[in-house]
Amino acid sequence: MTAGHKIAQKTATGFQTSPPVPQVTVLSIYMNVLNIIFIITGALLMMANIYRYLRFLYTTTDVLSSEDMKDKIWKNTAFLLLIFFFIGYVFIAVFSRPDFMMAMVLFWGSVFVAIVLTLMFTLLQSAKERSIEIAEALVGVIDARDSNLNGHSRHVQELTMMFYSYLPAGMKREISPISLSYASLMHDVGKLGVPESILNKPAKLDDNEWEIMKKHPDIGVKILKPLQAFDNISNWILYHHERVDGKGYHLLKAEEIPLAARIIAIADTYSAITMRRSYKDARTHEEAVRIISEAAGTQLDEELVKIFLGIPKEELEKCIPEQLEY
Ligand SMILES: [Fe+2]
C-alpha cells in the first residue's frame, strides 16, 4: 500500500490529517546560520571593494593616474561591473534564498574581487616606484652633467612645494601635490638632450644656441614618454617656459598655460636668479623679489606672483638644497 492510499484511507475513516512537517535538524539550522554569515560577510566585502575602487578612481590623481581615454573607459567599465556584481549579489541573497553552495559562490566571488583589487593596487604602486626611481636617476644625471644645474632641480622642487603650501584651497584642489613635486623636480630633464658645450658655456648664449636650448621642454616630454606614470605631468613640463603674455616657447597665453606650469615657472625663475652660474653671480632674495615683481603680468602670472612674494624670506631660504652654493 502506498502512502497516498494510507492518507486516503485515514481521511475516509475520519482520521485527522496534518500537512507534512519539514525535518528541522540541528545541522540544517547550523547551515542556515552559516549561509547568512557567509552572505553578509561577502556583501560587506563587496561594499569595501566598491569603496576602495571608488577611492582609486576619484582620489588617485597623482603621477599614477593616466589621462588616456582608453584607460578611463576600462576603469569605468570595471567599476560598472563591480556595481553590477553587487546588485546581482543583493538580488540573489534577498529574493532567491540561496543554499549553502550558492552562498559559498557569492562569498568567494567577493573574496576573489578583493584579491584582484589588492593585486592591481600593488602592481600600480610598484610601477609608480620604479618610474620615480628612474626619474630620480635622470635628475642625478642632469646635475652631474651640468655644473650650472647642480642642485637646481631640487631647489625648484623645494620652492614649488613651499609655494604650493601657500596657495589658496581652490588652487590646491586643482593640482595633485605629488604630481607637482615630480614635475618640478624633472622640469629640466630635457636638458639631457642639449649639448654640453651649450649647457656649460661660461658666457651668454648666442641666438643659435638659444634656439637649441629652447627645445629642452619638448625633449623632456620625449624622454618621459615611455614612463606612463608621468603622462599627466608632461604638459606641465612642456609649458614651464610659457609666458602669460603669450611670448613663451609655445605661444600659450595666461589661462591656456596649465596652473602647475605657471607655478613651476615662478619657482624656476626665483631659483635661476638666486643661484650662482658659470656666467653670473648669485643675486640676493631682494633682487629676485624686484625682478619677479617686474615680470608679473608679462612673463609670470600676476596673481601667483603676489602669493609667491607673500612667502617669508626665511621660508624661501630653507628651500636651498645642501649641494647648492651661493
Ligand atoms: Fe627649463
Short mmCIF file of C-alpha atoms and ligand atoms in Angstrom, two decimals:
data_model
loop_
_atom_site.label_atom_id
_atom_site.label_comp_id
_atom_site.label_asym_id
_atom_site.label_seq_id
_atom_site.Cartn_x
_atom_site.Cartn_y
_atom_site.Cartn_z
CA MET A 1 0.00 0.00 0.00
CA THR A 2 1.35 3.39 -0.96
CA ALA A 3 1.49 6.46 1.33
CA GLY A 4 -1.22 8.05 -0.87
CA HIS A 5 -3.52 5.13 -0.24
CA LYS A 6 -2.88 5.32 3.56
CA ILE A 7 -3.76 9.02 3.66
CA ALA A 8 -6.85 8.42 1.53
CA GLN A 9 -7.90 5.59 3.89
CA LYS A 10 -7.34 7.69 7.03
CA THR A 11 -9.35 10.55 5.52
CA ALA A 12 -12.11 8.21 4.55
CA THR A 13 -12.30 6.78 8.11
CA GLY A 14 -12.39 10.25 9.64
CA PHE A 15 -8.83 10.46 10.96
CA GLN A 16 -7.37 13.98 11.28
CA THR A 17 -4.85 14.73 8.55
CA SER A 18 -1.94 17.17 9.04
CA PRO A 19 0.47 18.71 6.48
CA PRO A 20 3.90 17.10 6.29
CA VAL A 21 6.23 18.75 8.84
CA PRO A 22 9.70 19.63 7.44
CA GLN A 23 12.52 17.92 9.24
CA VAL A 24 14.32 20.72 11.18
CA THR A 25 17.59 19.35 12.35
CA VAL A 26 20.44 20.96 14.20
CA LEU A 27 22.50 20.55 11.05
CA SER A 28 20.05 22.50 8.88
CA ILE A 29 19.87 25.33 11.45
CA TYR A 30 23.65 25.40 11.54
CA MET A 31 23.84 25.50 7.72
CA ASN A 32 21.28 28.32 7.55
CA VAL A 33 23.21 30.42 10.07
CA LEU A 34 26.41 29.70 8.18
CA ASN A 35 24.72 30.75 4.90
CA ILE A 36 23.63 34.04 6.43
CA ILE A 37 27.12 34.72 7.87
CA PHE A 38 28.80 34.00 4.51
CA ILE A 39 26.28 36.11 2.57
CA ILE A 40 26.52 39.10 4.92
CA THR A 41 30.33 38.91 5.09
CA GLY A 42 30.53 38.67 1.28
CA ALA A 43 28.19 41.64 0.89
CA LEU A 44 30.28 43.75 3.31
CA LEU A 45 33.42 42.74 1.44
CA MET A 46 31.84 43.79 -1.87
CA MET A 47 30.92 47.16 -0.37
CA ALA A 48 34.53 47.55 0.80
CA ASN A 49 35.73 46.60 -2.73
CA ILE A 50 33.49 49.25 -4.28
CA TYR A 51 34.71 51.87 -1.77
CA ARG A 52 38.38 51.01 -2.46
CA TYR A 53 37.83 51.19 -6.20
CA LEU A 54 35.95 54.50 -5.95
CA ARG A 55 38.81 55.97 -3.91
CA PHE A 56 41.23 54.76 -6.56
CA LEU A 57 39.13 56.34 -9.34
CA TYR A 58 38.48 59.70 -7.76
CA THR A 59 41.32 60.43 -5.37
CA THR A 60 44.31 58.99 -7.22
CA THR A 61 45.14 62.00 -9.34
CA ASP A 62 48.87 61.89 -8.85
CA VAL A 63 51.62 60.52 -11.06
CA LEU A 64 49.88 57.14 -11.00
CA SER A 65 46.77 58.21 -12.82
CA SER A 66 46.55 58.10 -16.56
CA GLU A 67 44.67 60.69 -18.61
CA ASP A 68 44.45 58.30 -21.53
CA MET A 69 40.83 57.93 -22.75
CA LYS A 70 41.21 54.18 -23.30
CA ASP A 71 42.38 53.71 -19.69
CA LYS A 72 39.48 55.81 -18.42
CA ILE A 73 36.97 53.68 -20.36
CA TRP A 74 38.45 50.46 -18.91
CA LYS A 75 38.47 51.87 -15.38
CA ASN A 76 34.83 52.97 -15.61
CA THR A 77 33.79 49.66 -17.22
CA ALA A 78 35.40 47.77 -14.33
CA PHE A 79 33.52 49.98 -11.89
CA LEU A 80 30.19 49.29 -13.62
CA LEU A 81 30.93 45.55 -13.49
CA LEU A 82 31.59 45.81 -9.75
CA ILE A 83 28.26 47.58 -9.23
CA PHE A 84 26.51 45.01 -11.46
CA PHE A 85 28.02 42.16 -9.43
CA PHE A 86 26.94 43.80 -6.17
CA ILE A 87 23.35 44.35 -7.36
CA GLY A 88 23.20 40.73 -8.55
CA TYR A 89 24.61 39.62 -5.20
CA VAL A 90 21.96 41.51 -3.21
CA PHE A 91 19.19 40.32 -5.54
CA ILE A 92 20.15 36.64 -5.18
CA ALA A 93 20.70 36.95 -1.41
CA VAL A 94 17.32 38.62 -0.78
CA PHE A 95 14.96 37.00 -3.30
CA SER A 96 16.24 33.51 -4.04
CA ARG A 97 17.11 32.20 -0.54
CA PRO A 98 20.47 30.78 -1.66
CA ASP A 99 21.55 27.37 -0.40
CA PHE A 100 24.95 26.71 1.10
CA MET A 101 26.67 26.18 -2.26
CA MET A 102 25.28 29.43 -3.68
CA ALA A 103 26.28 31.33 -0.51
CA MET A 104 29.82 29.99 -0.91
CA VAL A 105 29.94 31.08 -4.57
CA LEU A 106 28.80 34.59 -3.63
CA PHE A 107 31.23 34.86 -0.72
CA TRP A 108 34.28 33.57 -2.60
CA GLY A 109 33.32 35.78 -5.56
CA SER A 110 33.68 38.79 -3.26
CA VAL A 111 36.99 37.47 -1.91
CA PHE A 112 38.24 37.00 -5.49
CA VAL A 113 37.37 40.62 -6.38
CA ALA A 114 39.15 41.83 -3.21
CA ILE A 115 42.28 39.83 -4.14
CA VAL A 116 42.28 41.15 -7.73
CA LEU A 117 41.95 44.75 -6.49
CA THR A 118 44.75 44.31 -3.96
CA LEU A 119 46.98 42.80 -6.64
CA MET A 120 46.17 45.65 -9.06
CA PHE A 121 46.92 48.36 -6.47
CA THR A 122 50.18 46.64 -5.51
CA LEU A 123 51.30 46.41 -9.15
CA LEU A 124 50.43 50.07 -9.77
CA GLN A 125 52.32 51.14 -6.66
CA SER A 126 55.30 49.11 -7.77
CA ALA A 127 55.17 50.64 -11.28
CA LYS A 128 54.99 54.10 -9.71
CA GLU A 129 58.01 53.43 -7.50
CA ARG A 130 60.06 52.13 -10.48
CA SER A 131 59.16 55.23 -12.53
CA ILE A 132 60.09 57.52 -9.68
CA GLU A 133 63.43 55.77 -9.24
CA ILE A 134 64.15 56.25 -12.95
CA ALA A 135 63.17 59.93 -12.68
CA GLU A 136 65.47 60.42 -9.68
CA ALA A 137 68.30 58.80 -11.64
CA LEU A 138 67.67 61.16 -14.57
CA VAL A 139 67.84 64.18 -12.27
CA GLY A 140 71.14 62.87 -10.89
CA VAL A 141 72.49 62.69 -14.45
CA ILE A 142 71.40 66.30 -15.14
CA ASP A 143 73.16 67.51 -12.00
CA ALA A 144 76.33 65.58 -12.83
CA ARG A 145 76.39 66.70 -16.46
CA ASP A 146 75.74 70.39 -16.00
CA SER A 147 77.59 72.23 -13.27
CA ASN A 148 75.21 75.16 -13.76
CA LEU A 149 72.25 73.00 -12.85
CA ASN A 150 73.78 71.21 -9.88
CA GLY A 151 71.01 71.25 -7.26
CA HIS A 152 68.75 73.49 -9.38
CA SER A 153 66.13 70.77 -9.97
CA ARG A 154 65.92 70.01 -6.23
CA HIS A 155 65.85 73.75 -5.46
CA VAL A 156 62.92 74.30 -7.83
CA GLN A 157 61.15 71.27 -6.35
CA GLU A 158 61.57 72.59 -2.79
CA LEU A 159 60.48 76.10 -3.79
CA THR A 160 57.47 74.77 -5.72
CA MET A 161 56.26 72.69 -2.79
CA MET A 162 56.75 75.60 -0.39
CA PHE A 163 54.77 77.72 -2.87
CA TYR A 164 52.06 75.03 -3.04
CA SER A 165 51.63 75.18 0.74
CA TYR A 166 50.79 78.91 0.43
CA LEU A 167 48.24 78.51 -2.38
CA PRO A 168 44.54 79.12 -1.65
CA ALA A 169 42.45 75.96 -1.17
CA GLY A 170 40.74 76.32 -4.57
CA MET A 171 44.07 76.22 -6.44
CA LYS A 172 45.37 73.38 -4.27
CA ARG A 173 42.37 71.26 -5.24
CA GLU A 174 43.27 71.65 -8.92
CA ILE A 175 46.72 70.10 -8.54
CA SER A 176 47.97 66.87 -7.05
CA PRO A 177 50.93 67.77 -4.77
CA ILE A 178 52.72 64.50 -5.62
CA SER A 179 52.48 65.19 -9.34
CA LEU A 180 53.59 68.80 -8.81
CA SER A 181 56.55 67.64 -6.78
CA TYR A 182 57.80 65.34 -9.56
CA ALA A 183 57.01 67.76 -12.37
CA SER A 184 59.04 70.47 -10.65
CA LEU A 185 61.90 68.04 -9.98
CA MET A 186 62.01 66.95 -13.62
CA HIS A 187 61.09 70.22 -15.33
CA ASP A 188 64.54 70.49 -16.94
CA VAL A 189 65.04 66.79 -17.71
CA GLY A 190 65.09 67.75 -21.42
CA LYS A 191 68.46 69.43 -20.88
CA LEU A 192 69.87 65.92 -21.18
CA GLY A 193 69.32 66.39 -24.91
CA VAL A 194 71.15 69.74 -25.09
CA PRO A 195 74.89 69.62 -25.96
CA GLU A 196 77.26 70.12 -23.04
CA SER A 197 79.06 72.91 -24.91
CA ILE A 198 75.84 74.94 -24.67
CA LEU A 199 74.88 73.89 -21.14
CA ASN A 200 78.32 74.67 -19.69
CA LYS A 201 79.15 77.71 -21.81
CA PRO A 202 80.79 80.22 -19.46
CA ALA A 203 79.10 83.12 -21.28
CA LYS A 204 75.69 84.15 -22.54
CA LEU A 205 74.28 82.01 -25.34
CA ASP A 206 74.04 83.30 -28.91
CA ASP A 207 70.74 83.17 -30.86
CA ASN A 208 71.50 79.81 -32.42
CA GLU A 209 72.40 78.25 -29.08
CA TRP A 210 69.23 79.71 -27.55
CA GLU A 211 67.13 78.03 -30.23
CA ILE A 212 68.66 74.69 -29.25
CA MET A 213 68.22 75.42 -25.54
CA LYS A 214 64.54 76.33 -26.10
CA LYS A 215 63.85 72.80 -27.26
CA HIS A 216 64.53 71.31 -23.82
CA PRO A 217 60.84 71.23 -22.67
CA ASP A 218 59.90 69.24 -25.80
CA ILE A 219 62.91 66.95 -25.34
CA GLY A 220 61.87 66.44 -21.70
CA VAL A 221 58.43 65.23 -22.76
CA LYS A 222 60.03 62.81 -25.24
CA ILE A 223 62.38 61.45 -22.56
CA LEU A 224 59.49 60.84 -20.14
CA LYS A 225 57.13 59.45 -22.79
CA PRO A 226 57.97 55.76 -22.10
CA LEU A 227 57.24 56.30 -18.39
CA GLN A 228 53.47 56.08 -18.40
CA ALA A 229 53.31 57.08 -14.74
CA PHE A 230 54.24 60.62 -15.78
CA ASP A 231 51.68 61.04 -18.57
CA ASN A 232 49.63 63.57 -16.66
CA ILE A 233 52.57 65.85 -15.88
CA SER A 234 54.07 66.01 -19.36
CA ASN A 235 52.17 69.21 -20.22
CA TRP A 236 53.38 70.87 -17.04
CA ILE A 237 56.96 70.18 -18.12
CA LEU A 238 56.28 71.12 -21.74
CA TYR A 239 54.89 74.54 -20.80
CA HIS A 240 57.15 75.60 -17.92
CA HIS A 241 58.72 78.32 -20.08
CA GLU A 242 55.44 79.81 -21.31
CA ARG A 243 54.77 83.49 -20.61
CA VAL A 244 51.34 84.82 -19.64
CA ASP A 245 51.63 87.45 -22.41
CA GLY A 246 51.88 84.65 -24.99
CA LYS A 247 55.54 85.25 -25.92
CA GLY A 248 56.88 81.98 -24.49
CA TYR A 249 58.26 78.91 -26.26
CA HIS A 250 54.86 77.59 -27.42
CA LEU A 251 52.97 80.92 -27.52
CA LEU A 252 50.35 79.86 -24.96
CA LYS A 253 48.71 82.72 -23.05
CA ALA A 254 47.52 83.23 -19.45
CA GLU A 255 44.95 80.55 -18.51
CA GLU A 256 45.93 78.45 -21.52
CA ILE A 257 49.09 77.62 -19.60
CA PRO A 258 48.43 74.87 -17.03
CA LEU A 259 48.32 76.25 -13.47
CA ALA A 260 51.09 73.87 -12.37
CA ALA A 261 53.34 75.11 -15.20
CA ARG A 262 52.75 78.75 -14.12
CA ILE A 263 53.68 77.79 -10.54
CA ILE A 264 56.85 75.97 -11.60
CA ALA A 265 57.80 78.95 -13.82
CA ILE A 266 57.89 81.27 -10.79
CA ALA A 267 59.89 78.84 -8.65
CA ASP A 268 62.26 78.24 -11.60
CA THR A 269 62.74 81.99 -12.10
CA TYR A 270 63.47 82.56 -8.38
CA SER A 271 65.99 79.70 -8.37
CA ALA A 272 67.66 80.88 -11.59
CA ILE A 273 68.09 84.40 -10.17
CA THR A 274 69.37 83.39 -6.75
CA MET A 275 71.73 80.58 -7.78
CA ARG A 276 75.28 81.10 -8.99
CA ARG A 277 76.10 80.04 -12.53
CA SER A 278 79.30 79.93 -14.52
CA TYR A 279 78.37 83.14 -16.33
CA LYS A 280 76.84 85.07 -13.41
CA ASP A 281 76.91 85.52 -9.65
CA ALA A 282 74.06 84.64 -7.35
CA ARG A 283 71.69 87.53 -6.67
CA THR A 284 70.01 88.29 -3.36
CA HIS A 285 66.46 87.48 -2.33
CA GLU A 286 65.59 91.19 -2.55
CA GLU A 287 66.86 91.39 -6.14
CA ALA A 288 64.85 88.28 -7.01
CA VAL A 289 61.72 89.86 -5.49
CA ARG A 290 62.25 93.01 -7.58
CA ILE A 291 62.84 91.08 -10.84
CA ILE A 292 59.88 88.75 -10.27
CA SER A 293 57.59 91.72 -9.42
CA GLU A 294 58.60 93.38 -12.69
CA ALA A 295 57.85 90.17 -14.61
CA ALA A 296 54.34 89.83 -13.12
CA GLY A 297 51.65 90.14 -15.77
CA THR A 298 54.05 89.72 -18.70
CA GLN A 299 56.28 86.72 -18.11
CA LEU A 300 54.74 85.40 -14.89
CA ASP A 301 51.17 85.06 -13.61
CA GLU A 302 50.34 88.20 -11.61
CA GLU A 303 48.07 86.54 -9.03
CA LEU A 304 50.55 83.73 -8.41
CA VAL A 305 53.45 86.18 -8.10
CA LYS A 306 51.52 88.00 -5.35
CA ILE A 307 51.12 84.74 -3.46
CA PHE A 308 54.77 83.75 -4.00
CA LEU A 309 56.06 87.09 -2.79
CA GLY A 310 53.93 86.70 0.33
CA ILE A 311 56.13 83.77 1.40
CA PRO A 312 58.59 84.96 4.09
CA LYS A 313 62.24 85.23 3.00
CA GLU A 314 63.33 82.73 5.68
CA GLU A 315 60.90 80.14 4.33
CA LEU A 316 62.25 80.51 0.78
CA GLU A 317 65.81 80.29 2.02
CA LYS A 318 65.03 76.99 3.72
CA CYS A 319 64.47 75.55 0.24
CA ILE A 320 68.15 75.62 -0.74
CA PRO A 321 69.49 72.07 -1.15
CA GLU A 322 72.78 71.27 0.61
CA GLN A 323 74.86 70.93 -2.55
CA LEU A 324 73.71 74.29 -3.93
CA GLU A 325 76.26 77.01 -3.21
CA TYR A 326 75.54 80.72 -3.20
FE FE B 1 63.69 74.94 -18.15
#
